[in-house]
XYZ file of C-alpha atoms in Angstrom:
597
model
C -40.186 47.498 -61.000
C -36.969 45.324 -60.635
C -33.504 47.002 -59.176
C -32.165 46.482 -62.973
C -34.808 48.866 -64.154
C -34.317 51.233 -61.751
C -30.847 51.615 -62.070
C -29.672 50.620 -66.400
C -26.248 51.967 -65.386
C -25.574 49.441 -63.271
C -24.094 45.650 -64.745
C -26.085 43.447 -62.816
C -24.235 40.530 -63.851
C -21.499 41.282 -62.621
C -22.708 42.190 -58.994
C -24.154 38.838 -58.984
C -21.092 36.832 -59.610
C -18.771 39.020 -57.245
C -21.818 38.121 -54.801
C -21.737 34.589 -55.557
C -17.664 34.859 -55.542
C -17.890 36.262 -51.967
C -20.111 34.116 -50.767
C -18.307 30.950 -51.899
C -15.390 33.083 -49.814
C -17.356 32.799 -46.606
C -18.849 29.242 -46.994
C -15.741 27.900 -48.480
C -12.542 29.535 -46.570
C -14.255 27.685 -43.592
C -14.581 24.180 -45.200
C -11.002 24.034 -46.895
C -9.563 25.173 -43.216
C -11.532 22.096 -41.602
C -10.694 20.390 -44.542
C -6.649 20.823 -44.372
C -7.105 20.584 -40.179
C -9.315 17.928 -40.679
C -6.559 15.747 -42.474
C -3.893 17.273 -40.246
C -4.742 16.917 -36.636
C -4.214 13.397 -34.798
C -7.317 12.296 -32.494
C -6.834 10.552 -28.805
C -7.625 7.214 -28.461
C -10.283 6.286 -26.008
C -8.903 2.760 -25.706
C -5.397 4.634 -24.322
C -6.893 5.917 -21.469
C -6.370 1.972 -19.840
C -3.010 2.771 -20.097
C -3.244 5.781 -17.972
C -2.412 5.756 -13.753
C -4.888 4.294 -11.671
C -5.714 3.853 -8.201
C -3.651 0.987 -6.064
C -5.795 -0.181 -3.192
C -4.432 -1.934 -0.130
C -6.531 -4.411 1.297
C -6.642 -5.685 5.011
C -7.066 -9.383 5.446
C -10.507 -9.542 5.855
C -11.013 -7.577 3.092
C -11.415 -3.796 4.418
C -9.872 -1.220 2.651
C -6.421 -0.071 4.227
C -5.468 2.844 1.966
C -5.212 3.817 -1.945
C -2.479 4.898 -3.733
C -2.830 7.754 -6.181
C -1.959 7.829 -9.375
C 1.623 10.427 -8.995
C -0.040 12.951 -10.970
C -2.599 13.021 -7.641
C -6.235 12.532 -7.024
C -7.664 8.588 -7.298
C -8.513 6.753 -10.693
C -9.761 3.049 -11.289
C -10.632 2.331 -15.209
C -13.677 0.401 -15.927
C -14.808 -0.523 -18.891
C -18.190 0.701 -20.601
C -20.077 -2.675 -19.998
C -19.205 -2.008 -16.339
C -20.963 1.209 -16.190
C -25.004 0.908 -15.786
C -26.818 2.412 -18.743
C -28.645 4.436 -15.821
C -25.291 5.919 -15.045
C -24.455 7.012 -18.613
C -27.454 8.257 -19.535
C -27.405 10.468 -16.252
C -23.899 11.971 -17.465
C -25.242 12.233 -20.885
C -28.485 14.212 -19.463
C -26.263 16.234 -17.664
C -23.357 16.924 -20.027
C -24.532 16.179 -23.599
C -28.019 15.481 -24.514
C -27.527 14.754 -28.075
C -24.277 12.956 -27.357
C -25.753 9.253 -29.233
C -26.675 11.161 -31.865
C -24.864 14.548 -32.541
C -21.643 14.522 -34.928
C -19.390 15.126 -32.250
C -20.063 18.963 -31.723
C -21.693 18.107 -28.466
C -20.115 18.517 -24.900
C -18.924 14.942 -23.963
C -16.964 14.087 -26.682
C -15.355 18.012 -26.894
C -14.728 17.624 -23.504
C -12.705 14.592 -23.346
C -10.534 15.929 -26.069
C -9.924 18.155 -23.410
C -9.254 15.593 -20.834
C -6.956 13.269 -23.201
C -4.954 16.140 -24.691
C -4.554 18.134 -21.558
C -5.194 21.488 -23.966
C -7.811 23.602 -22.047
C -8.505 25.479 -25.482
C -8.574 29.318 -24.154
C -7.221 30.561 -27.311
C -9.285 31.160 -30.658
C -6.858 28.567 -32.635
C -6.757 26.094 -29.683
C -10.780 25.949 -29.716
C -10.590 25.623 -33.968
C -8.415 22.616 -33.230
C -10.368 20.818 -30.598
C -13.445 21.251 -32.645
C -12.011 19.753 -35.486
C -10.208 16.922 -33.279
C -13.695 15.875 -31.389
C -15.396 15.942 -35.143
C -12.836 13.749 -36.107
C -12.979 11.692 -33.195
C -16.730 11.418 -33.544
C -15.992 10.128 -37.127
C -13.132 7.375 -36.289
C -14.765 6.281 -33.080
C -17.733 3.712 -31.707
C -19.802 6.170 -29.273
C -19.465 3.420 -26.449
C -15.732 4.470 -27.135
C -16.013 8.107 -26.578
C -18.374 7.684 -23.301
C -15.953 5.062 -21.791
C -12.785 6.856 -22.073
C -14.665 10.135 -21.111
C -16.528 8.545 -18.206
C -12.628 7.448 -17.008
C -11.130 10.676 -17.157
C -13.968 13.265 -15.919
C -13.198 14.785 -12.240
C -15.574 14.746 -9.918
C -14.456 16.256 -6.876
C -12.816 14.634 -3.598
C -10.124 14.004 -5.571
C -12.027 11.315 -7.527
C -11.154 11.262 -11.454
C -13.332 8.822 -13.157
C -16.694 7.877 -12.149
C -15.334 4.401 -10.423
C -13.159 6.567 -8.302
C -16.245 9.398 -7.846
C -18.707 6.261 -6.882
C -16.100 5.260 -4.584
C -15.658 9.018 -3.054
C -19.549 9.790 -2.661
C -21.251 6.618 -2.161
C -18.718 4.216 -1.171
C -19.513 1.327 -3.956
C -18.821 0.736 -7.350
C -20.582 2.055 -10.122
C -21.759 -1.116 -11.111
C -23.864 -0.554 -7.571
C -25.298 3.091 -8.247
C -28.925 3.594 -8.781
C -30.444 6.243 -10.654
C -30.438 8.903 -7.771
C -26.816 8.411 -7.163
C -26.302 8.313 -10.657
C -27.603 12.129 -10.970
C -25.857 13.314 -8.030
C -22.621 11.965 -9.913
C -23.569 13.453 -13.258
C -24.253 16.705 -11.494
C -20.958 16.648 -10.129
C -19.174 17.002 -13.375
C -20.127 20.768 -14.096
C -18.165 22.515 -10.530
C -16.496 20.091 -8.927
C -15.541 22.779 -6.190
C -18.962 23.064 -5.518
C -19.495 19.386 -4.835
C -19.728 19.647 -0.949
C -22.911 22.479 -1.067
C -25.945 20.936 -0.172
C -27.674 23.516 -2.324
C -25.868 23.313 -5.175
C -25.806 19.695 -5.315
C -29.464 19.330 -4.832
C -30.430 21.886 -7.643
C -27.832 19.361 -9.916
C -29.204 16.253 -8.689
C -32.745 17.151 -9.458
C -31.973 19.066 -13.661
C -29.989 15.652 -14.021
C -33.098 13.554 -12.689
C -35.901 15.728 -14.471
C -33.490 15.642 -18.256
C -33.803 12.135 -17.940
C -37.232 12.380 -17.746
C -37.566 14.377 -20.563
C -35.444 11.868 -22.308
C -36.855 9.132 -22.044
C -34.008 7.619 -20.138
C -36.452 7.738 -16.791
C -39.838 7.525 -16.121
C -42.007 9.375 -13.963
C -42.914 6.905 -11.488
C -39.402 5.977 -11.045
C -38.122 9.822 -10.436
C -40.713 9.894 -8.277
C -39.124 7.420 -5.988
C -36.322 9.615 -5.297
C -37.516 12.985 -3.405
C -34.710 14.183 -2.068
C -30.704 13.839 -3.325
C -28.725 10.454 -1.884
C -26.960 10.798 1.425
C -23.358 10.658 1.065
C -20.391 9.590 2.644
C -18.473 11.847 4.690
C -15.077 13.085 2.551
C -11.946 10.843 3.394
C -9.299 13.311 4.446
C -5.799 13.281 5.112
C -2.987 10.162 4.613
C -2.673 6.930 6.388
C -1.035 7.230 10.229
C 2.569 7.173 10.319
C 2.479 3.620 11.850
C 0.483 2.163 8.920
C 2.164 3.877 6.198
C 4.989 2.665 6.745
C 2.899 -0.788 6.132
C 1.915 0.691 2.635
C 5.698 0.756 2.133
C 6.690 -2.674 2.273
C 3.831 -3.935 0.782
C 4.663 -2.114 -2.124
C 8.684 -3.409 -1.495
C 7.392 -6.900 -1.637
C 5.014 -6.482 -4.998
C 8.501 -4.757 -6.648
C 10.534 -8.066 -5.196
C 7.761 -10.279 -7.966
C 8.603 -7.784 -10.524
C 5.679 -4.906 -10.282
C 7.012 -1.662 -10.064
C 4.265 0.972 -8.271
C 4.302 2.187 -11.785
C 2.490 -1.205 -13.250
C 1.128 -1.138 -10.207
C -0.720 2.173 -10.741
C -1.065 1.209 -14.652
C -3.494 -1.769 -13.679
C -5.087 -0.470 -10.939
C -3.945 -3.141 -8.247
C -5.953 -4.637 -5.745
C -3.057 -5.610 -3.175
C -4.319 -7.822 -0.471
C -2.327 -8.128 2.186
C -2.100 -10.380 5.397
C -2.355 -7.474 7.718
C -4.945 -7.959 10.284
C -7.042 -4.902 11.297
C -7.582 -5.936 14.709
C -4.354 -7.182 15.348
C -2.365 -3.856 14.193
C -4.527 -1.678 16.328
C -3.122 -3.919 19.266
C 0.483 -3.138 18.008
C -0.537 0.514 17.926
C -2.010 0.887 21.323
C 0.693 -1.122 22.519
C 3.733 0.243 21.258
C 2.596 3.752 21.307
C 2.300 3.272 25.117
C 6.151 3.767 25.521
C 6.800 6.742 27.106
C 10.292 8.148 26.827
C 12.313 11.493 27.856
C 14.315 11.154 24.860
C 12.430 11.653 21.899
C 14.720 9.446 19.391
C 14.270 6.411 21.882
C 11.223 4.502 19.890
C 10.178 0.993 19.329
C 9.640 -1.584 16.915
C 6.954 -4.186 16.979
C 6.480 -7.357 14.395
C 3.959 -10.295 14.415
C 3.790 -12.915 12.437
C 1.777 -16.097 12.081
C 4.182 -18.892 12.440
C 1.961 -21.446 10.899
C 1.456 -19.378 7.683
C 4.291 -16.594 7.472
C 1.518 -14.068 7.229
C 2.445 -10.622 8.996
C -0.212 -9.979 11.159
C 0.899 -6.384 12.424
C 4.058 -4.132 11.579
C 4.370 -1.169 13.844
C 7.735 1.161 12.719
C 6.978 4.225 14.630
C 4.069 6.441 15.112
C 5.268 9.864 14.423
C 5.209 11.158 11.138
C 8.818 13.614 11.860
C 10.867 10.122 12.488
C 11.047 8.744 8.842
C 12.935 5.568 10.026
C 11.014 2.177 9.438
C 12.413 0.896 12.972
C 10.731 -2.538 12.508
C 13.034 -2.819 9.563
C 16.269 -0.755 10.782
C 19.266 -3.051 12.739
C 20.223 -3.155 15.673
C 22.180 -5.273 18.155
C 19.742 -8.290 19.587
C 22.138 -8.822 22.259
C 20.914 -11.779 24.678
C 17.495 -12.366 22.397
C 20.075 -13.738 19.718
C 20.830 -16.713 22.001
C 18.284 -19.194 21.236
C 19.890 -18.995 17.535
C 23.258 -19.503 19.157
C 21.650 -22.713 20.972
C 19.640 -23.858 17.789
C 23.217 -23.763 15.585
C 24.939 -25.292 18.922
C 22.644 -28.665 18.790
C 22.584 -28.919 15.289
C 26.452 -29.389 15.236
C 26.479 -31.008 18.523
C 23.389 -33.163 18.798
C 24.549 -34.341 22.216
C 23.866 -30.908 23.947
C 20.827 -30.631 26.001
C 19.277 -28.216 28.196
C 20.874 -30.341 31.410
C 24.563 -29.934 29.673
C 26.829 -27.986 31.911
C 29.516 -24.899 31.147
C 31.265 -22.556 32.824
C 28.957 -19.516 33.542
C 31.267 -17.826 35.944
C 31.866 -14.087 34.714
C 34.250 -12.950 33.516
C 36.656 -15.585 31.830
C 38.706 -15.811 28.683
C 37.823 -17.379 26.035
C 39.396 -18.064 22.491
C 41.495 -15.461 23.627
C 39.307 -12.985 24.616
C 37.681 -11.731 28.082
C 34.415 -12.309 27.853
C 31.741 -11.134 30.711
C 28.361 -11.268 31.452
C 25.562 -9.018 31.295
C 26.563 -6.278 35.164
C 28.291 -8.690 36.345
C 25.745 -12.160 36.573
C 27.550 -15.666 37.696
C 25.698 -18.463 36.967
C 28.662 -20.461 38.429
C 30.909 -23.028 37.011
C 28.280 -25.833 36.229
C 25.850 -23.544 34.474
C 23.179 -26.070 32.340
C 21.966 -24.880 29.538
C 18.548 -24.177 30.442
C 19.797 -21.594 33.104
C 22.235 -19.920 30.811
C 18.894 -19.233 28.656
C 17.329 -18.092 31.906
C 19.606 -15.892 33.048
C 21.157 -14.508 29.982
C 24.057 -15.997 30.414
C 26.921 -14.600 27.946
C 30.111 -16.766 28.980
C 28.207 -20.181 28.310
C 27.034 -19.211 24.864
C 30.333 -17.372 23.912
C 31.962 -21.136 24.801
C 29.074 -22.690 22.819
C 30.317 -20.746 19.749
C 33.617 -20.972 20.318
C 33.236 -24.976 20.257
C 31.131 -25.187 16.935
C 32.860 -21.994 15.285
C 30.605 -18.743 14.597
C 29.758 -19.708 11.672
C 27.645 -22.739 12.011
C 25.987 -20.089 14.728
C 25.669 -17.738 11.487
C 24.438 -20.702 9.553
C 21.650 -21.221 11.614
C 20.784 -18.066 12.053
C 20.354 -17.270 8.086
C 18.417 -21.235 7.365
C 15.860 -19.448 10.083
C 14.919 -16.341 8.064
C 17.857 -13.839 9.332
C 18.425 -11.266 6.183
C 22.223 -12.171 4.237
C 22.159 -8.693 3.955
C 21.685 -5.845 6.534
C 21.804 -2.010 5.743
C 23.631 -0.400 8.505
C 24.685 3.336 8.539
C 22.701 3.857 5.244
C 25.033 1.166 3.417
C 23.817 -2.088 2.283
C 26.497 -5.372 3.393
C 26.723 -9.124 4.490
C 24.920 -9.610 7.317
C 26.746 -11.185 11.082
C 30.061 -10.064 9.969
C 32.115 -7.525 11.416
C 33.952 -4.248 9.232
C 36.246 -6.590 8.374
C 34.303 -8.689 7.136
C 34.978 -11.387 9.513
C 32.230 -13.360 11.973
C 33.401 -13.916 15.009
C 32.816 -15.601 18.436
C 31.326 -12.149 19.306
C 27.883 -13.161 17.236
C 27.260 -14.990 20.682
C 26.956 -11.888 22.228
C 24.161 -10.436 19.448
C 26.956 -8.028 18.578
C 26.267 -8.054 14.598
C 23.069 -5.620 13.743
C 19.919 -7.445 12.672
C 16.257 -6.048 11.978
C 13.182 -6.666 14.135
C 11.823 -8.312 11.628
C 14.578 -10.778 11.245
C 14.385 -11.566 14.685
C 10.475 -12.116 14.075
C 10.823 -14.441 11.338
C 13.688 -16.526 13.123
C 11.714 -17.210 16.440
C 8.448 -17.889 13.639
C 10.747 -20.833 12.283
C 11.386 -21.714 15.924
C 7.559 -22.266 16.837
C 7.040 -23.918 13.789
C 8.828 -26.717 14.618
C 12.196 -25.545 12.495
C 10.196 -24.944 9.707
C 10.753 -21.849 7.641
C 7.835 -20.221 6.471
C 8.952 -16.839 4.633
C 6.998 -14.239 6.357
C 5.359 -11.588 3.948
C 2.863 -9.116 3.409
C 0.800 -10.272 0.396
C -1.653 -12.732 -0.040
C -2.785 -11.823 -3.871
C -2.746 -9.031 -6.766
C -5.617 -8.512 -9.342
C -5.875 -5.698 -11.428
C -8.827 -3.014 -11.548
C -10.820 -5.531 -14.093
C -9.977 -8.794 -12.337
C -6.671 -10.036 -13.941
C -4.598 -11.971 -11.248
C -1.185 -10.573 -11.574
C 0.094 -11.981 -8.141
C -0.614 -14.996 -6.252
C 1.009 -16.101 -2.549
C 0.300 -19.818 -3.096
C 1.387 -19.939 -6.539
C 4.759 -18.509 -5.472
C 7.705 -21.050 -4.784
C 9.535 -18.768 -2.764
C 6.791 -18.819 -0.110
C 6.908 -22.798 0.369
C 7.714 -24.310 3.858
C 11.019 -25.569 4.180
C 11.880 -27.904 7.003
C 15.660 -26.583 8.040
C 16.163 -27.645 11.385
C 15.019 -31.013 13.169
C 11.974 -30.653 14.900
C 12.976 -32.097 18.134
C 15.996 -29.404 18.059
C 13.745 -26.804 17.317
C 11.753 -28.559 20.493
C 14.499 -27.949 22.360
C 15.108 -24.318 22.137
C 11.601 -24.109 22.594
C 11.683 -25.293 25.731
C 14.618 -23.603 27.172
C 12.601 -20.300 26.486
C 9.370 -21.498 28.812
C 10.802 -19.677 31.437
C 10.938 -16.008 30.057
C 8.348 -13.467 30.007
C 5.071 -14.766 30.693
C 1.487 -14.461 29.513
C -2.367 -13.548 31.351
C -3.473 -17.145 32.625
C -0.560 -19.164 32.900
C -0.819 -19.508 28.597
C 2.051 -21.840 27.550
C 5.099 -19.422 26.030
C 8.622 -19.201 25.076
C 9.797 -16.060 25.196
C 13.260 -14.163 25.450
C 14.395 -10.903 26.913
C 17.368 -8.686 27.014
C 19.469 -5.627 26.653
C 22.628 -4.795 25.622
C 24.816 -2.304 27.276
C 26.312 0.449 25.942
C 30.167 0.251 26.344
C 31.290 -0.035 29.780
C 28.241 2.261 30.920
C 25.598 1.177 32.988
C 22.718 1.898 30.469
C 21.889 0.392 27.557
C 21.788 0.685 23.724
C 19.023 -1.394 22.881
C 16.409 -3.484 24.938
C 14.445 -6.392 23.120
C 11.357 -8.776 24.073
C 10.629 -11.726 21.315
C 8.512 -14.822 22.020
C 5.889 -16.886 20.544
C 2.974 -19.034 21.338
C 2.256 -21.808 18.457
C -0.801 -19.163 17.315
C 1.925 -16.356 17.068
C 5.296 -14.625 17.035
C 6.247 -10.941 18.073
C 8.858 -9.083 18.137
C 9.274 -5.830 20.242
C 12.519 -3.688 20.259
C 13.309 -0.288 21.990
C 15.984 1.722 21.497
C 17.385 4.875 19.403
C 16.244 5.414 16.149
C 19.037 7.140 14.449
C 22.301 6.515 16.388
C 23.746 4.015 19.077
C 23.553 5.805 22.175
C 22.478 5.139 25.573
C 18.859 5.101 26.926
C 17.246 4.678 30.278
C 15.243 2.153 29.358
C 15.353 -1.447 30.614
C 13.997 -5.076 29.332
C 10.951 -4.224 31.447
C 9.793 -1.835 28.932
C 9.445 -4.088 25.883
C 8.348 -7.177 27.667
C 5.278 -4.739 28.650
C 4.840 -3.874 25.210
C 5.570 -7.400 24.021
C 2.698 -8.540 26.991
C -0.002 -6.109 26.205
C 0.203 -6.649 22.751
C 0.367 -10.908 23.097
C -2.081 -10.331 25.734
C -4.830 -8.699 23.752
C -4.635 -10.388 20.315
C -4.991 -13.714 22.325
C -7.639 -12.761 24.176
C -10.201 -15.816 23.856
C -8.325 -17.829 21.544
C -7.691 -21.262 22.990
C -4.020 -21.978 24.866
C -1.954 -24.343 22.578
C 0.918 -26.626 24.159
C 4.139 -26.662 22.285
C-alpha cells in the first residue's frame, strides 16, 4: 500500500514540489555562490612567479660558490622553468602531494596549494577556504597544467631555508634539479609535507620510501628501478650561518660594482644572478691568515689588505677587517699614505720634467723651508744636501719630494696620481668630496707628504698601473653576470670602461719602478718594488697610520694599519705591515716563476 493510501488527508503533490523546491535550495544555493565567486575572484598567474626574488650567487674565480644572497623576504629561491625540471622529479612531488593532479579539475592539493603560496592567504577561515577553492578551480580552468606545476614547484618550501625545488636540490643534494635522480627526487617530494621535520632521519626515511612506493603504484616507477634505491640518499650537511666578516665585506662591493652597470640587488634578486667574480679562493685565504695575524692592544687599530692582478685589473683578494663588531670596510676607508704616496709624487715629477732621473740630486737635509713653509723629515732623517733621487725613495725622504712638488706644482703631482687609478672622490668623516685637496679646497705642496686621505684600494690600483708599465687597467671585482636561466646581463670584456689605457710612458713608469727595488723584500731574492712608511701623528713620536705597498709583475698588494674610526696614535711601526705585506706576497707566490721588471 503506497504512503498516499495510507494517509488521503495528506496533498501529496504538494509535499513533492516543496521537496523538489528544497532540494533545488541545497543543490542550487551552492552553484549560484560558485557561480557569482566564480566570475568574481581573480586567479594568480603561474608565469608571475619569474618575477618574484630569487637567489644571487657569488662565484669565486674558479668557479666555487662564495655565498648567496637571499631574496629580502629570507630563505634562498632560483626559478627554473618546467622543461628544466626532470619528469622523475615532478611526478615524485605529484606522488607525494597530488596524485590526481594531471587529471583532477583543480580540487586536488598542488594546485590548492599554490594558491596558497601565490596569494599568501593561509585560508583558516570558512570564507577564506570557499575562496581558494573557487580560485584553484578557476585556475585549473584558465591554466596549462605544466603551468600550475612550474609555478608551484618554484614557490614550495622545503626546509633549510630552500623555497623552490632548485633552491631545495641545492640545500640537500648540492646540484641542480636537472641532476636529481629518482631517490633524491622522493626525498625532495617528501620534504614538502613538514619541512621542520626535514633533518629526522626517521621521518625522512618513512617520506622517502610512501613517495618511492606511490610512484610505483603510479606507474611513474617501476619495480626494478625502486628496487635500486634501498635506503634514502645521503645528504649534505645544512649550510649554517653568514659569510666571515672579511668576505662579506667582498659580497659588498661586488654588489657596489653590479649597481655601478646599472643592476640594482633588486634586479639582481629578480633574475637570479650568477655574479662571477675575480676573487681567488686561494689567494683570499692568504690575505686572511695574513692580515688576521696583526696583533694589537688597541682594539680599533686594524688593517687593510688589497691585491690585484696588474696585468688584468682583476682583484685577487680584499681583506677589510675580520671582526664582525667593526662595520668599517678599511680596505675602502682613507687614510693618509704618507711616504707610500711618493712614487706618485716621482711618477708626476718625470712626466713634467723628463730630465729627472734616479741619479738627480736635491737637498735632503731636514728641516728646510720650502715655498714658504718648514718642511722636515720623517724623526729627524738627513739624507744630506746632494740627496739623488733613488735615496730619497730609499730613505723616505720628505724634503726632496716636497721640492719635487714645489718645482712642477701639486697639481701635476695630483694629475698623476688620478691618470693612475686614485678615486676623484674620497669619503672622509662620513662626507663624500674631491679627492687630494685640503678643507679649503685647495691642493697643496703638502700632497708630497701623503697628507690628503686616500683608500687602500686606491693605493692598490695606482702601484697596479705602475707594474704595468703605466698602463691603467681598472681594477674590479666582476668578470660576468647571467641570470638563473642563462641570460648574460653583464660582461667584463664587453665593458669599455675596463679597457687598458696607456697614461704614463713606459720607460717613466720604468723608472719609478726601479727606484722602489730597494724596499721590502721577498723569500729568494724574487725581483720587487716595494714601498714602506708611516706617518706620524702631530709632533708625537707614534704614528697615525703605517703602510706597506709593492708589486711583482704577477701582482700588486696593498697593506695598511692603523685606526679604524678616528686619527689617533698607535704603537705600531712599518714593520708590522711589511710582515703582513711579506707573508701574504710570500705565500700566493709560492712556486710561481720570478719575473724581471
Amino acid at each position: 500500500m503506497n504512503e498516499e493510501a495510507t494517509h488521503p488527508d495528506i496533498n501529496w503533490r504538494r509535499v513533492r514540489r516543496f521537496g523538489y523546491v528544497v532540494a533545488a535550495v541545497v543543490v542550487g544555493l551552492p552553484l549560484i555562490a560558485f557561480g557569482i565567486t566564480y566570475a568574481m575572484v581573480t586567479t594568480p598567474d603561474p608565469k608571475a612567479v619569474t618575477d618574484q626574488q630569487q637567489t644571487v650567487t657569488l662565484y669565486y674565480a674558479d668557479g666555487s660558490v662564495m655565498t648567496t644572497i637571499g631574496p629580502a623576504s629570507g630563505g634562498y629561491r632560483t626559478v627554473v622553468r618546467i622543461d628544466q625540471i626532470p619528469q622523475v622529479v615532478q611526478h615524485a612531488v605529484e606522488a607525494a602531494e597530488d596524485e590526481s593532479f594531471e587529471t583532477n579539475i583543480g580540487l586536488g592539493g598542488i594546485t590548492t596549494q599554490f594558491v596558497r603560496l601565490a596569494t599568501g592567504v593561509d585560508a583558516q577561515s570558512l570564507p577564506d577556504q570557499w575562496l581558494r577553492l573557487v580560485r584553484a578551480v578557476k585556475l585549473g580552468h584558465q591554466q596549462p597544467k605544466d603551468d600550475i606545476l612550474a609555478g608551484y614547484l618554484n614557490l614550495v618550501y622545503l626546509g633549510r631555508g630552500a623555497y623552490g625545488i632548485q633552491a631545495g636540490a641545492q640545500a640537500y643534494f648540492g646540484k641542480n634539479v636537472a641532476d636529481l635522480n629518482a631517490s633524491e627526487a622522493a626525498f625532495l617530494a617528501g620534504c614538502i609535507d613538514q619541512p621542520a621535520k626535514n633533518e629526522d632521519d626517521t621521518w625522512t626515511k618513512q617520506q622517502w620510501s610512501h613517495v618511492l612506493n606511490r610512484m610505483v603504484a603510479n606507474n611513474w616507477l617501476t619495480q626494478s628501478d625502486r628496487d635500486r634505491y634501498p635506503a634514502p640518499p645521503k645528504t649534505i650537511a645544512p649550510v649554517t650561518g653568514s659569510l666571515p666578516p672579511a668576505r662579506s665585506f667582498i659580497a659588498k662591493q661586488v654588489l657596489a660594482e653590479a649597481g655601478l652597470f646599472g643592476l640594482s640587488q633588486d634586479a639582481l634578486r629578480h633574475a637570479g644572478a650568477q655574479i662571477h667574480t675575480t676573487i681567488d679562493a686561494k689567494a683570499q685565504g692568504m690575505a686572511e691568515a695574513a692580515a688576521q695575524s696583526l696583533k694589537s692592544a688597541d682594539p680599533d687599530v686594524g688593517d687593510a689588505l688589497v691585491s690585484i692582478d696588474p696585468t688584468t685589473g682583476a682583484i685577487l683578494s680584499w681583506f677589510g677587517g675580520g671582526d664582525a663588531a667593526q662595520p668599517i670596510d678599511t680596505a675602502d676607508n682613507a687614510a693618509q699614505p704618507g711616504p707610500v704616496f711618493q712614487p706618485l709624487v716621482l711618477l708626476g715629477a718625470v712626466r713634467a720634467n723628463p730630465q729627472i732621473t734616479l741619479a738627480s740630486q736635491y737637498n735632503g737635509t731636514s728641516p728646510q723651508t720650502i715655498g714658504g713653509t718648514q718642511v722636515k723629515n720623517f724623526s729627524g732623517a738627513d739624507c744630506g744636501p746632494q740627496c739623488t733621487v733613488g735615496d730619497a725613495m730609499k730613505n723616505n725622504t720628505n724634503t726632496v719630494f716636497y721640492k719635487m712638488t714645489d718645482d712642477i706644482g701639486p697639481m701635476n703631482v695630483a694629475k698623476a696620481a688620478f691618470e693612475a687609478g686614485v678615486s676623484q672622490t674620497q669619503v672622509i668623516g662620513g662626507k663624500a668630496g674631491p679627492s687630494l685637496r685640503s678643507s679649503d679646497n685647495q691642493t697643496t705642496d703638502s700632497i708630497a707628504m701623503g697628507s690628503y686621505p686616500v683608500r687602500p684600494r686606491d693605493m692598490a690600483q695606482a702601484y697596479a698601473t705602475l707594474a704595468a708599465n703605466g698602463k691603467y687597467k681598472p681594477a674590479h671585482f666582476i668578470t660576468g653576470i647571467a641570470s638563473a636561466t642563462g641570460n648574460p646581463m653583464y660582461d667584463a670584456d664587453a665593458n669599455p670602461k675596463l679597457i687598458p689605457n696607456q697614461v704614463f710612458d713606459p720607460a717613466q713608469a720604468q723608472l719609478v719602478t726601479q727606484s722602489m727595488l730597494t724596499g721590502p723584500g721577498l723569500d729568494g731574492g724574487r725581483p720587487v718594488a716595494a714601498k714602506a712608511g708611516a706617518t706620524e701623528f702631530l709632533d708625537t713620536p707614534n704614528n697615525s697610520d703605517a703602510w706597506t705597498v709593492g708589486y711583482t709583475p704577477q701582482v700588486v698588494t696593498a697593506v695598511w694599519v692603523g685606526h679604524r674610526k678616528d686619527l689617533a696614535p698607535m704603537q705600531e711601526g712599518v714593520d708590522v705591515p711589511t710582515g703582513i705585506w711579506q707573508r701574504y706576497m710570500n705565500a700566493y707566490l709560492q712556486g710561481k716563476p720570478a719575473s724581471q721588471f
